[in-house]
mmCIF file of C-alpha atoms in Angstrom:
data_model
loop_
_atom_site.group_PDB
_atom_site.id
_atom_site.type_symbol
_atom_site.label_atom_id
_atom_site.label_comp_id
_atom_site.label_asym_id
_atom_site.label_seq_id
_atom_site.Cartn_x
_atom_site.Cartn_y
_atom_site.Cartn_z
ATOM 1 C CA MET A 1 -8.346 6.854 -15.068
ATOM 2 C CA ASN A 2 -6.023 9.783 -14.546
ATOM 3 C CA TYR A 3 -3.163 9.021 -16.942
ATOM 4 C CA ASN A 4 -1.210 12.121 -15.890
ATOM 5 C CA ASP A 5 -1.003 10.877 -12.308
ATOM 6 C CA LEU A 6 -0.367 7.280 -13.365
ATOM 7 C CA THR A 7 2.491 8.015 -15.761
ATOM 8 C CA ALA A 8 5.831 8.109 -13.995
ATOM 9 C CA PRO A 9 8.169 11.036 -14.763
ATOM 10 C CA CYS A 10 10.447 8.577 -16.607
ATOM 11 C CA GLY A 11 7.634 7.468 -18.936
ATOM 12 C CA ILE A 12 6.758 4.155 -17.304
ATOM 13 C CA PRO A 13 2.976 3.625 -17.505
ATOM 14 C CA CYS A 14 2.136 2.795 -13.885
ATOM 15 C CA PHE A 15 -1.376 1.822 -15.025
ATOM 16 C CA GLU A 16 0.119 -1.109 -17.010
ATOM 17 C CA CYS A 17 2.377 -2.332 -14.190
ATOM 18 C CA VAL A 18 1.467 -5.507 -12.319
ATOM 19 C CA SER A 19 2.335 -3.882 -8.997
ATOM 20 C CA PHE A 20 -0.241 -1.143 -9.656
ATOM 21 C CA LYS A 21 -2.822 -3.690 -10.826
ATOM 22 C CA ALA A 22 -2.279 -5.521 -7.512
ATOM 23 C CA THR A 23 -3.863 -2.581 -5.660
ATOM 24 C CA SER A 24 -7.290 -3.572 -6.988
ATOM 25 C CA ASN A 25 -6.859 -7.320 -7.549
ATOM 26 C CA PRO A 26 -6.140 -9.580 -4.550
ATOM 27 C CA ASN A 27 -5.150 -12.499 -6.819
ATOM 28 C CA ILE A 28 -2.496 -10.402 -8.560
ATOM 29 C CA GLN A 29 -1.349 -9.078 -5.186
ATOM 30 C CA ALA A 30 -0.939 -12.619 -3.813
ATOM 31 C CA GLU A 31 0.996 -13.743 -6.899
ATOM 32 C CA LEU A 32 3.198 -10.635 -6.767
ATOM 33 C CA SER A 33 3.957 -11.321 -3.106
ATOM 34 C CA LYS A 34 4.825 -14.926 -3.907
ATOM 35 C CA ARG A 35 7.105 -14.046 -6.844
ATOM 36 C CA THR A 36 8.904 -11.142 -5.220
ATOM 37 C CA GLY A 37 9.104 -12.336 -1.629
ATOM 38 C CA ILE A 38 7.557 -9.056 -0.476
ATOM 39 C CA SER A 39 4.893 -9.315 2.233
ATOM 40 C CA LEU A 40 1.321 -9.559 0.982
ATOM 41 C CA GLU A 41 0.524 -6.182 2.540
ATOM 42 C CA ASP A 42 3.419 -4.488 0.706
ATOM 43 C CA ALA A 43 3.006 -6.287 -2.655
ATOM 44 C CA LYS A 44 1.293 -3.403 -4.426
ATOM 45 C CA CYS A 45 2.103 0.080 -5.637
ATOM 46 C CA ASN A 46 -0.112 3.125 -6.089
ATOM 47 C CA GLY A 47 2.184 4.558 -8.730
ATOM 48 C CA CYS A 48 5.330 6.620 -8.684
ATOM 49 C CA ARG A 49 3.657 9.961 -8.097
ATOM 50 C CA GLU A 50 1.402 8.715 -5.318
ATOM 51 C CA ASN A 51 4.453 7.143 -3.640
ATOM 52 C CA HIS A 52 6.497 10.358 -4.075
ATOM 53 C CA GLY A 53 9.062 8.543 -6.205
ATOM 54 C CA LYS A 54 9.622 5.621 -3.851
ATOM 55 C CA CYS A 55 9.445 2.197 -5.501
ATOM 56 C CA PHE A 56 8.093 -0.799 -3.640
ATOM 57 C CA LEU A 57 10.983 -2.876 -5.044
ATOM 58 C CA PHE A 58 13.402 -0.918 -2.883
ATOM 59 C CA LYS A 59 12.797 -3.429 -0.094
ATOM 60 C CA LYS A 60 14.830 -6.617 -0.142
ATOM 61 C CA ASN A 61 13.043 -9.170 -2.295
ATOM 62 C CA ASN A 62 13.576 -11.956 -4.813
ATOM 63 C CA ILE A 63 14.125 -9.490 -7.678
ATOM 64 C CA LEU A 64 16.495 -7.011 -6.012
ATOM 65 C CA PRO A 65 17.908 -9.019 -3.092
ATOM 66 C CA GLN A 66 20.378 -6.297 -2.156
ATOM 67 C CA GLY A 67 17.448 -3.890 -1.727
ATOM 68 C CA ASP A 68 18.570 -1.189 -4.127
ATOM 69 C CA CYS A 69 18.584 -0.270 -7.775
ATOM 70 C CA MET A 70 20.548 2.114 -9.975
ATOM 71 C CA LEU A 71 17.381 4.177 -10.379
ATOM 72 C CA PHE A 72 17.443 5.203 -6.727
ATOM 73 C CA ALA A 73 19.349 8.237 -5.573
ATOM 74 C CA ASP A 74 19.058 7.962 -1.822
ATOM 75 C CA ASP A 75 18.991 5.478 1.036
ATOM 76 C CA GLU A 76 15.200 5.646 1.287
ATOM 77 C CA GLY A 77 14.660 4.472 -2.287
ATOM 78 C CA HIS A 78 13.527 7.734 -3.873
ATOM 79 C CA CYS A 79 14.084 7.721 -7.612
ATOM 80 C CA LYS A 80 16.553 10.257 -8.974
ATOM 81 C CA ILE A 81 14.371 10.780 -12.050
ATOM 82 C CA TYR A 82 11.345 11.589 -9.883
ATOM 83 C CA ASN A 83 13.464 13.922 -7.738
ATOM 84 C CA CYS A 84 14.857 15.672 -10.827
ATOM 85 C CA THR A 85 11.442 16.347 -12.386
ATOM 86 C CA GLN A 86 10.131 17.616 -9.059
ATOM 87 C CA LYS A 87 13.040 20.065 -8.731
ATOM 88 C CA LYS A 88 12.498 21.281 -12.305
ATOM 89 C CA GLY A 89 8.712 21.516 -11.935
ATOM 90 C CA ILE A 90 7.993 19.361 -14.984
ATOM 91 C CA HIS A 91 5.606 16.447 -15.430
ATOM 92 C CA ASN A 92 7.997 14.121 -17.241
ATOM 93 C CA CYS A 93 11.464 14.025 -18.767
ATOM 94 C CA SER A 94 10.240 14.770 -22.297
ATOM 95 C CA GLU A 95 9.515 18.339 -21.143
ATOM 96 C CA CYS A 96 13.130 18.893 -20.078
ATOM 97 C CA SER A 97 15.587 20.897 -22.191
ATOM 98 C CA LYS A 98 18.248 18.254 -21.390
ATOM 99 C CA PHE A 99 16.118 15.297 -22.592
ATOM 100 C CA PRO A 100 17.390 12.647 -22.982
ATOM 101 C CA CYS A 101 19.991 12.518 -20.238
ATOM 102 C CA GLU A 102 22.034 9.883 -18.404
ATOM 103 C CA ASN A 103 19.214 9.320 -15.888
ATOM 104 C CA LEU A 104 17.347 7.540 -18.694
ATOM 105 C CA HIS A 105 20.183 5.276 -19.772
ATOM 106 C CA PRO A 106 18.919 1.756 -20.576
ATOM 107 C CA ILE A 107 20.197 -1.093 -18.429
ATOM 108 C CA ALA A 108 20.268 -4.814 -19.052
ATOM 109 C CA ASP A 109 20.120 -6.060 -15.474
ATOM 110 C CA LYS A 110 16.592 -7.265 -14.702
ATOM 111 C CA ALA A 111 15.354 -5.992 -18.069
ATOM 112 C CA ASN A 112 13.170 -9.087 -18.359
ATOM 113 C CA VAL A 113 11.167 -8.122 -15.252
ATOM 114 C CA ALA A 114 11.549 -4.340 -15.038
ATOM 115 C CA PRO A 115 10.594 -2.069 -17.956
ATOM 116 C CA GLN A 116 13.394 0.489 -17.555
ATOM 117 C CA ASN A 117 14.342 0.238 -21.227
ATOM 118 C CA LEU A 118 10.902 1.464 -22.318
ATOM 119 C CA LYS A 119 11.498 4.885 -20.785
ATOM 120 C CA VAL A 120 12.987 6.835 -23.703
ATOM 121 C CA TYR A 121 10.624 5.301 -26.257
ATOM 122 C CA ASN A 122 7.615 6.109 -24.082
ATOM 123 C CA LEU A 123 8.820 9.648 -23.421
ATOM 124 C CA CYS A 124 9.289 10.267 -27.146
ATOM 125 C CA MET A 125 5.771 8.996 -27.782
ATOM 126 C CA ILE A 126 4.433 11.182 -24.938
ATOM 127 C CA LYS A 127 6.191 14.218 -26.415
ATOM 128 C CA LYS A 128 4.763 13.428 -29.855
ATOM 129 C CA ASN A 129 1.212 12.488 -28.787
ATOM 130 C CA GLY A 130 0.621 13.918 -25.297
ATOM 131 C CA VAL A 131 0.095 11.789 -22.198
ATOM 132 C CA GLU A 132 -3.589 11.026 -22.710
ATOM 133 C CA ARG A 133 -3.309 9.937 -26.351
ATOM 134 C CA TRP A 134 -0.117 7.949 -25.662
ATOM 135 C CA ALA A 135 -1.753 6.227 -22.685
ATOM 136 C CA LYS A 136 -4.859 5.253 -24.620
ATOM 137 C CA ASN A 137 -3.247 4.336 -27.955
ATOM 138 C CA HIS A 138 0.356 3.264 -27.373
ATOM 139 C CA ALA A 139 1.272 2.382 -23.770
ATOM 140 C CA ASN A 140 -0.363 -1.048 -23.637
ATOM 141 C CA GLY A 141 1.020 -2.069 -27.018
ATOM 142 C CA SER A 142 4.608 -1.118 -26.216
ATOM 143 C CA TRP A 143 4.311 -2.769 -22.781
ATOM 144 C CA ASN A 144 3.126 -6.025 -24.372
ATOM 145 C CA ILE A 145 5.796 -5.938 -27.074
ATOM 146 C CA TYR A 146 8.505 -5.305 -24.468
ATOM 147 C CA PHE A 147 7.509 -8.262 -22.303
ATOM 148 C CA ASN A 148 6.213 -10.695 -24.925
ATOM 149 C CA GLN A 149 7.750 -10.215 -28.353
ATOM 150 C CA LYS A 150 11.000 -11.891 -29.314
ATOM 151 C CA PHE A 151 13.847 -9.832 -30.800
ATOM 152 C CA GLY A 152 13.618 -9.695 -34.587
ATOM 153 C CA SER A 153 10.039 -10.939 -34.830
#
């Protein structure tokens, strides 16, 4: 697995995301379509970099019924973080001299279904360990803690 390509510029591990896993698992894809209201054909994501910063959740669905998100900078759903790293020629935000910045601000809305609040933690771990080591040793654990562990436990 190419962890460099499957780590979003914001530090989200695309390889851990259910929408990425749906690309190779028809059962996950069907469940994702059912839960989000996105067509079966569109209920998958090849990762942020492969999609040139465009998230599949930009379309109207059961999670973002208005069809937008504060992470998107334009009407086509291209992420402002992706656009920023592309302009600066860096792989991820941890390489930026302005890290962390307002683009990485945590948000509470939909935090239970979207891992936006993992971004800064992941980027710090990437900076400390490198993408490959972080991906192999930390990404899955922090993903599972984020979605499964109760506060204070």
